[in-house]
């Protein structure tokens, strides 16, 4: 009986030297610094989106798909909302703090958004809502605005979860 010897070369693991697992979240003082920076620059959409991302802990795909009627009941933003998650197809309920409600109201009024509109419309006319890619470009800008460098291997767009 003849046996074949197979040469198995040394393989480097794909994750060698890479930080894997859960990404570190923002500290409370960093959250407040970003909020303050967005308020100082009068960035209504950024402030509303950041506040809602912090309150809801939604994935980027769910946050960008929110419509006005998901957060607003009648003429006021609700203190609680329930949506169906895209990934899990399960409902998730979250509180909307007073500060977030105020920033959402200011954003909705400034853009004159209606019940059937997406909460965060796209910058591009080809899409009705902000894409997850566009959202992923905003998060590092917010973090950089407070002087913290966002290392791609350590951070992700879902960092706000």
Coordinates of C-alpha atoms in Angstrom, one line a residue:
X1 CA 0.0 0.0 0.0
X2 CA 1.4 3.3 -1.0
X3 CA 0.7 6.5 1.0
X4 CA 0.9 10.0 -0.3
X5 CA 2.5 12.6 1.7
X6 CA 0.7 15.9 1.4
X7 CA 2.7 19.0 2.2
X8 CA 0.7 21.3 4.5
X9 CA 2.2 24.7 4.5
X10 CA 2.0 27.0 7.4
X11 CA -1.2 29.0 7.2
X12 CA -1.6 32.3 9.0
X13 CA -5.0 32.6 10.6
X14 CA -7.2 35.2 9.0
X15 CA -7.7 37.1 12.2
X16 CA -4.1 37.2 13.4
X17 CA -3.3 40.7 14.6
X18 CA -6.9 41.8 14.1
X19 CA -9.2 42.9 16.8
X20 CA -12.3 40.7 16.5
X21 CA -15.5 40.4 18.5
X22 CA -17.6 43.2 19.8
X23 CA -16.4 46.7 19.1
X24 CA -15.9 49.1 22.0
X25 CA -18.8 51.4 22.5
X26 CA -18.8 55.1 23.0
X27 CA -18.3 56.4 26.5
X28 CA -21.1 58.6 28.0
X29 CA -18.9 61.7 27.9
X30 CA -18.2 61.0 24.2
X31 CA -21.9 60.7 23.5
X32 CA -22.5 64.1 25.1
X33 CA -19.6 65.6 23.3
X34 CA -20.9 64.5 19.9
X35 CA -24.4 65.8 20.8
X36 CA -23.0 69.1 21.8
X37 CA -20.9 69.3 18.6
X38 CA -24.0 68.5 16.5
X39 CA -26.0 71.2 18.4
X40 CA -23.3 73.8 18.0
X41 CA -23.2 73.2 14.2
X42 CA -27.0 73.3 13.9
X43 CA -26.9 69.9 12.2
X44 CA -30.6 69.0 12.7
X45 CA -30.5 65.7 10.8
X46 CA -27.3 64.5 12.3
X47 CA -28.5 65.3 15.9
X48 CA -31.8 63.6 15.3
X49 CA -30.2 60.6 13.8
X50 CA -27.5 60.3 16.4
X51 CA -29.9 60.7 19.3
X52 CA -32.3 58.1 17.8
X53 CA -29.4 55.7 17.2
X54 CA -28.3 56.0 20.8
X55 CA -31.9 55.7 22.2
X56 CA -33.1 52.8 20.0
X57 CA -29.9 50.8 19.6
X58 CA -31.2 49.8 16.2
X59 CA -29.0 48.3 13.4
X60 CA -28.0 50.8 10.7
X61 CA -30.4 49.0 8.2
X62 CA -33.3 49.4 10.6
X63 CA -32.5 53.0 11.5
X64 CA -32.2 54.2 7.9
X65 CA -35.6 52.5 7.0
X66 CA -37.6 54.2 9.7
X67 CA -40.6 56.2 8.5
X68 CA -42.3 59.1 10.1
X69 CA -45.2 57.0 11.3
X70 CA -42.8 54.7 13.1
X71 CA -41.8 57.4 15.5
X72 CA -44.7 59.9 15.3
X73 CA -48.3 59.5 16.4
X74 CA -50.4 62.3 15.2
X75 CA -48.6 65.6 15.4
X76 CA -46.0 64.6 18.1
X77 CA -43.1 62.2 18.3
X78 CA -44.1 59.3 20.6
X79 CA -42.2 58.4 23.8
X80 CA -42.1 54.8 22.7
X81 CA -41.9 53.1 19.3
X82 CA -42.0 49.5 18.0
X83 CA -40.6 48.3 14.7
X84 CA -40.0 45.0 13.0
X85 CA -36.2 44.3 12.7
X86 CA -35.1 43.4 9.2
X87 CA -32.5 40.9 10.2
X88 CA -34.5 38.9 12.8
X89 CA -38.1 39.7 11.7
X90 CA -38.9 40.3 15.4
X91 CA -40.5 43.3 16.8
X92 CA -38.3 45.6 19.0
X93 CA -39.6 48.3 21.2
X94 CA -37.6 51.3 22.4
X95 CA -38.0 54.5 24.4
X96 CA -37.5 57.8 22.8
X97 CA -36.1 60.3 25.3
X98 CA -37.4 63.9 25.6
X99 CA -34.1 65.2 24.1
X100 CA -34.5 62.9 21.1
X101 CA -38.1 63.7 20.6
X102 CA -37.2 67.4 20.5
X103 CA -34.5 66.9 17.9
X104 CA -36.7 64.6 15.8
X105 CA -39.5 67.3 15.9
X106 CA -37.1 70.0 14.8
X107 CA -35.8 67.8 12.0
X108 CA -39.3 66.8 10.8
X109 CA -40.5 70.4 10.9
X110 CA -37.4 71.7 9.1
X111 CA -37.8 69.2 6.2
X112 CA -41.6 69.3 6.3
X113 CA -41.8 65.5 6.3
X114 CA -45.1 63.8 6.1
X115 CA -46.4 60.5 7.7
X116 CA -45.5 58.3 4.7
X117 CA -42.0 59.8 4.3
X118 CA -38.8 58.2 5.4
X119 CA -37.4 59.8 8.6
X120 CA -34.0 60.2 7.0
X121 CA -34.3 60.8 3.3
X122 CA -31.4 60.1 1.0
X123 CA -29.0 62.7 -0.2
X124 CA -29.4 61.1 -3.7
X125 CA -32.6 61.3 -5.6
X126 CA -32.3 57.7 -6.7
X127 CA -33.1 56.3 -3.3
X128 CA -36.0 57.4 -1.0
X129 CA -34.1 56.8 2.2
X130 CA -30.6 57.2 3.5
X131 CA -28.5 54.1 2.7
X132 CA -26.5 52.1 5.2
X133 CA -23.4 53.1 3.3
X134 CA -24.2 56.8 3.7
X135 CA -25.0 56.3 7.4
X136 CA -21.7 54.4 7.8
X137 CA -19.9 57.5 6.4
X138 CA -21.6 59.7 9.0
X139 CA -20.6 57.8 12.1
X140 CA -16.8 58.3 11.7
X141 CA -17.4 62.0 11.1
X142 CA -19.3 62.4 14.3
X143 CA -16.6 60.6 16.2
X144 CA -13.8 62.6 14.5
X145 CA -15.6 65.8 15.4
X146 CA -14.8 65.3 19.1
X147 CA -11.1 64.5 18.3
X148 CA -11.3 60.8 18.6
X149 CA -9.8 58.7 15.8
X150 CA -12.0 55.9 14.6
X151 CA -9.8 52.9 13.7
X152 CA -11.6 50.8 11.1
X153 CA -10.7 47.5 12.7
X154 CA -12.0 48.7 16.1
X155 CA -15.1 50.5 15.1
X156 CA -18.0 50.0 12.8
X157 CA -21.1 51.8 11.7
X158 CA -23.1 49.8 14.2
X159 CA -20.9 51.2 17.0
X160 CA -23.8 53.2 18.1
X161 CA -25.7 50.1 19.0

